[in-house]
mmCIF file with all atom_site columns, C-alpha atoms in Angstrom:
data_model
loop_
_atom_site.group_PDB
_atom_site.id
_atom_site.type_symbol
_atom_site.label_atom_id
_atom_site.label_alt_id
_atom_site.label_comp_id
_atom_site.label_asym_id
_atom_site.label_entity_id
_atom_site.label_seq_id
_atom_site.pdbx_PDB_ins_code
_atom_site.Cartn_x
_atom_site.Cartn_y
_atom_site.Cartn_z
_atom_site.occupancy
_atom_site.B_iso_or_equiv
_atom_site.pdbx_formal_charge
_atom_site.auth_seq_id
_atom_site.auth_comp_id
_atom_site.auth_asym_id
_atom_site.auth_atom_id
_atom_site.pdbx_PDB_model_num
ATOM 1  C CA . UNK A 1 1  ? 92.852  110.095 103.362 1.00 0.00 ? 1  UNK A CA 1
ATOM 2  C CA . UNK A 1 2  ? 93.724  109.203 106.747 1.00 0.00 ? 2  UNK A CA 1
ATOM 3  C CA . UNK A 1 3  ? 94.983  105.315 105.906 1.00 0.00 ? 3  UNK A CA 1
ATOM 4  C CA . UNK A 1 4  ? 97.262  107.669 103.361 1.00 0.00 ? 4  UNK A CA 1
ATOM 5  C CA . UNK A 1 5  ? 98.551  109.939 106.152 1.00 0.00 ? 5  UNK A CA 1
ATOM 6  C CA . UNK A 1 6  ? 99.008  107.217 108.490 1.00 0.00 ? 6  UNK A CA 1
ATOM 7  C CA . UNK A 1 7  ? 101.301 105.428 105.973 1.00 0.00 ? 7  UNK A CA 1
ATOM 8  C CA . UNK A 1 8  ? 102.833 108.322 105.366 1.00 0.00 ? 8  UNK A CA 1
ATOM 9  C CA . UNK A 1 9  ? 104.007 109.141 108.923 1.00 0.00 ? 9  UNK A CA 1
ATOM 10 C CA . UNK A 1 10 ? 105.005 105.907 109.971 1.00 0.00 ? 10 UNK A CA 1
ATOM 11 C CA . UNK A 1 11 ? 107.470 105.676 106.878 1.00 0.00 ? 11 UNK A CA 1
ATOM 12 C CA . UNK A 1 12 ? 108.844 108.712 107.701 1.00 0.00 ? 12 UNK A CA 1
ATOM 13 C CA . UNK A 1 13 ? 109.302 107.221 111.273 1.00 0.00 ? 13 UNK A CA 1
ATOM 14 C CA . UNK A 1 14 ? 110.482 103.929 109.744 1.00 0.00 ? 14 UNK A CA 1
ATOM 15 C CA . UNK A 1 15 ? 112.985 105.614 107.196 1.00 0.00 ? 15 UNK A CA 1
ATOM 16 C CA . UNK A 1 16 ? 114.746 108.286 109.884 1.00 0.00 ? 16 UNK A CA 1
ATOM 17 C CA . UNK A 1 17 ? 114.907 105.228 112.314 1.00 0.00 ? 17 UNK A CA 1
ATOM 18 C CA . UNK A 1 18 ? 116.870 103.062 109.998 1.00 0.00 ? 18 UNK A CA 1
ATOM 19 C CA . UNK A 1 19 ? 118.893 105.924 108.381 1.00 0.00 ? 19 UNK A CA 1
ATOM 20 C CA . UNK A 1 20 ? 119.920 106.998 112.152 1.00 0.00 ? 20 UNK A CA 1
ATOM 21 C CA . UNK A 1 21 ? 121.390 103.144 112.838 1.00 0.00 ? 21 UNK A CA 1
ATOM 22 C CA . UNK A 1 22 ? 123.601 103.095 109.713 1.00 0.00 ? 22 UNK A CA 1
ATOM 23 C CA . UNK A 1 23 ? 127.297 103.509 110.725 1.00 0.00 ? 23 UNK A CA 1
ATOM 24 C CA . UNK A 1 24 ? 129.288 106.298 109.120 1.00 0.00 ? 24 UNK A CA 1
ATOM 25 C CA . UNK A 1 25 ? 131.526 103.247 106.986 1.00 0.00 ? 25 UNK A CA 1
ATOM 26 C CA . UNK A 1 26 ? 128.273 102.476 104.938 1.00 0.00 ? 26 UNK A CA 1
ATOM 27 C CA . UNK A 1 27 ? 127.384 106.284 104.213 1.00 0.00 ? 27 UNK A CA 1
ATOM 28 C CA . UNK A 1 28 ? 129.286 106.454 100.756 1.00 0.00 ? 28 UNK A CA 1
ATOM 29 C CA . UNK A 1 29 ? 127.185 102.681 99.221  1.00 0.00 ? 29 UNK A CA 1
ATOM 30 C CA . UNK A 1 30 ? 123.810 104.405 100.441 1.00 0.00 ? 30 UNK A CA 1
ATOM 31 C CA . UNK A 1 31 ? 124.433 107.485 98.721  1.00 0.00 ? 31 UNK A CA 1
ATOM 32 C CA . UNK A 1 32 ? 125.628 105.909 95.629  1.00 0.00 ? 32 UNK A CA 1
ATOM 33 C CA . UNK A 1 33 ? 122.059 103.678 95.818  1.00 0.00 ? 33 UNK A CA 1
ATOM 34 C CA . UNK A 1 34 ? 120.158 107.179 96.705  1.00 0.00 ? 34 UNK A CA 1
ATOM 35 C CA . UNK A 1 35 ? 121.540 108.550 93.382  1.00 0.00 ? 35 UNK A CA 1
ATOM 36 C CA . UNK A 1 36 ? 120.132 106.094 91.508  1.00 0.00 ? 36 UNK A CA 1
ATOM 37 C CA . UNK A 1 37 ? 116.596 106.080 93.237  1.00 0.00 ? 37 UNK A CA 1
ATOM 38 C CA . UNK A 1 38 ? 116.936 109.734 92.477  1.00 0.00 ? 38 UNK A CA 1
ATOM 39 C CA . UNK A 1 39 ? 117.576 109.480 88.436  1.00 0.00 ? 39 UNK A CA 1
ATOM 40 C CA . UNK A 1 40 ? 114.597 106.966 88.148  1.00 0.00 ? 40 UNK A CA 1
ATOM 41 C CA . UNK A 1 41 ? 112.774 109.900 90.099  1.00 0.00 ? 41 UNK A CA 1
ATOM 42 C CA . UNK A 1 42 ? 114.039 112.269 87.384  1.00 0.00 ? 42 UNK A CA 1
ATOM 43 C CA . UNK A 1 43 ? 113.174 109.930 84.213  1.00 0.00 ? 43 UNK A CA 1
ATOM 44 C CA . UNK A 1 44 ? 109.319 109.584 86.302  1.00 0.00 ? 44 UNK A CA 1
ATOM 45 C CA . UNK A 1 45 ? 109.617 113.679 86.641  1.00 0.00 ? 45 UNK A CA 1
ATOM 46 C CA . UNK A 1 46 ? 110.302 114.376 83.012  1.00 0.00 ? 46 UNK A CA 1
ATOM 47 C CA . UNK A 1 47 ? 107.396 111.570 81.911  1.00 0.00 ? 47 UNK A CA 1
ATOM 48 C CA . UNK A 1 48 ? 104.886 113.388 83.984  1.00 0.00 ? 48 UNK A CA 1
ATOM 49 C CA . UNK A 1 49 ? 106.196 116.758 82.744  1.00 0.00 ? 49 UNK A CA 1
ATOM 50 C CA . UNK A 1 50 ? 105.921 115.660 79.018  1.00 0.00 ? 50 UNK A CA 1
ATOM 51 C CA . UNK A 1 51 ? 102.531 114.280 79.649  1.00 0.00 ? 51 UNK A CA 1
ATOM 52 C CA . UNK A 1 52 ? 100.518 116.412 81.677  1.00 0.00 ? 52 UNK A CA 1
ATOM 53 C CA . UNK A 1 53 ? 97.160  116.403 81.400  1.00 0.00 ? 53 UNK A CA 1
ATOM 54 C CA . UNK A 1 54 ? 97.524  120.581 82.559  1.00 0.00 ? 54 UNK A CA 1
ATOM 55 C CA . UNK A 1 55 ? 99.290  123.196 83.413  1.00 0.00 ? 55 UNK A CA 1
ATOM 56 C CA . UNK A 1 56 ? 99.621  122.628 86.461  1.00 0.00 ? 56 UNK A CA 1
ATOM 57 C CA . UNK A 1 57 ? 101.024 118.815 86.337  1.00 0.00 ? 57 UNK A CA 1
ATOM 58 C CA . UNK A 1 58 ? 103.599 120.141 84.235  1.00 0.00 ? 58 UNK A CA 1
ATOM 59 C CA . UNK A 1 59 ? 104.421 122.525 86.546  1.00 0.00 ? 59 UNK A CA 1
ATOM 60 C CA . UNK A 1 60 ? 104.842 119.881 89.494  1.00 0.00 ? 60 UNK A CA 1
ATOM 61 C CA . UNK A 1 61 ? 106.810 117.783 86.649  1.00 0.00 ? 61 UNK A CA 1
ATOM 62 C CA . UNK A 1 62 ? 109.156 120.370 86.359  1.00 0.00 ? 62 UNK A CA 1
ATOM 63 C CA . UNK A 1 63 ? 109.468 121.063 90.254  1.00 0.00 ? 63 UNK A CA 1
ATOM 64 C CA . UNK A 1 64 ? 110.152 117.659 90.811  1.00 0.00 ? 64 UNK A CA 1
ATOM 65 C CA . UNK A 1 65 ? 113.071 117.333 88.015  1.00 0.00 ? 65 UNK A CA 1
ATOM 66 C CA . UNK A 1 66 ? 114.759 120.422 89.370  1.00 0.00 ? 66 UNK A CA 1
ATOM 67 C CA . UNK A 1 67 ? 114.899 119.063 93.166  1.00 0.00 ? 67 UNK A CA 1
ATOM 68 C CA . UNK A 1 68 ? 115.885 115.551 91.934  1.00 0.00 ? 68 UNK A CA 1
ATOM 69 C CA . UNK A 1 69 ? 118.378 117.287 89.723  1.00 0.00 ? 69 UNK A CA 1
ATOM 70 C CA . UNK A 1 70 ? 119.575 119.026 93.051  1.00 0.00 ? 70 UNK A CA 1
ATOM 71 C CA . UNK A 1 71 ? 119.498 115.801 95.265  1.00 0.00 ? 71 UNK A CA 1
ATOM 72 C CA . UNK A 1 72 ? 121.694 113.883 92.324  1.00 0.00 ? 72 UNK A CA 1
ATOM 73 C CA . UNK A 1 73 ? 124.245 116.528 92.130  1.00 0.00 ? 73 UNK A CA 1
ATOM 74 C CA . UNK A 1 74 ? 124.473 117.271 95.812  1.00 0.00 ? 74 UNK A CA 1
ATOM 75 C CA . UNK A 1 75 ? 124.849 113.068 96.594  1.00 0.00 ? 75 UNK A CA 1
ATOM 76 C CA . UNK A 1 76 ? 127.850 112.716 94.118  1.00 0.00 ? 76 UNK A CA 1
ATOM 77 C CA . UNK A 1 77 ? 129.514 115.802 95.499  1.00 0.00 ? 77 UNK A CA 1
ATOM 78 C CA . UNK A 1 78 ? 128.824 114.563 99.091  1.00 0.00 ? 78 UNK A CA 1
ATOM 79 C CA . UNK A 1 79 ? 130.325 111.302 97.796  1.00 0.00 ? 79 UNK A CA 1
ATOM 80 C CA . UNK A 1 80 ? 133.205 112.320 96.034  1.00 0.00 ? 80 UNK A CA 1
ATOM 81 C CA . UNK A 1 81 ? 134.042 114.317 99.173  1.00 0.00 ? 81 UNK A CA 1
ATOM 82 C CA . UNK A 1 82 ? 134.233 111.392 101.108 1.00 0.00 ? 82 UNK A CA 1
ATOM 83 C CA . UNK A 1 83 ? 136.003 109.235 98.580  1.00 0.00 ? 83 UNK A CA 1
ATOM 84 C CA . UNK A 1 84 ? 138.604 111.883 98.788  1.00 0.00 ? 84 UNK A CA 1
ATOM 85 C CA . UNK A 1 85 ? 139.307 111.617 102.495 1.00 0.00 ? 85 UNK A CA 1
ATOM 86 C CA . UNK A 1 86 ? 140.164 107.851 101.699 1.00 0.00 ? 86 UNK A CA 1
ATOM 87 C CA . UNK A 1 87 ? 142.715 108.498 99.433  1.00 0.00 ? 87 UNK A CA 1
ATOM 88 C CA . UNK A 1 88 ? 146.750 108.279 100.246 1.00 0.00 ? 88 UNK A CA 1
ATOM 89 C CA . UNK A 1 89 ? 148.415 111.633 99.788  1.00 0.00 ? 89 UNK A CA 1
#
């Protein structure tokens, strides 16, 4: 449990220390590559949800399609937003 926590924290640590070095030009790739960690997230989501062993797996299935769901949608509007400020009027 702790080894599992430790990992845990120091990826967190890792991940917001890279994410904070990325310049603003290379926002609009990472998002695109975040949407499509997310939708494998989503097909995982919907495997567990089909094939839990309880209630209660399904239930976190389901929680964890809807916030993928959410984080998909809300990265292609965040990127289409910026694609738009590129574009010649």
């Amino acid at each position: 449990m702790v080894g599992s926590i430790t990992i845990f924290v120091l990826a967190v640590f890792v991940g917001f220390e890279i994410i904070t070095k990325v310049p603003p030009t290379l926002h609009t790739p990472l998002m695109s590559g975040s949407n499509a960690i997310s939708g494998i997230s989503i097909v995982g989501a919907l495997l567990s949800t089909a094939l839990g062993a309880n209630w209660f797996a399904s239930f976190l299935g389901l929680l964890a399609i809807i916030m993928a769901t959410v984080n998909v949608v809300g990265g292609y509007m965040v990127t289409h937003r910026m694609l738009s400020m590129f574009q010649k009027r």
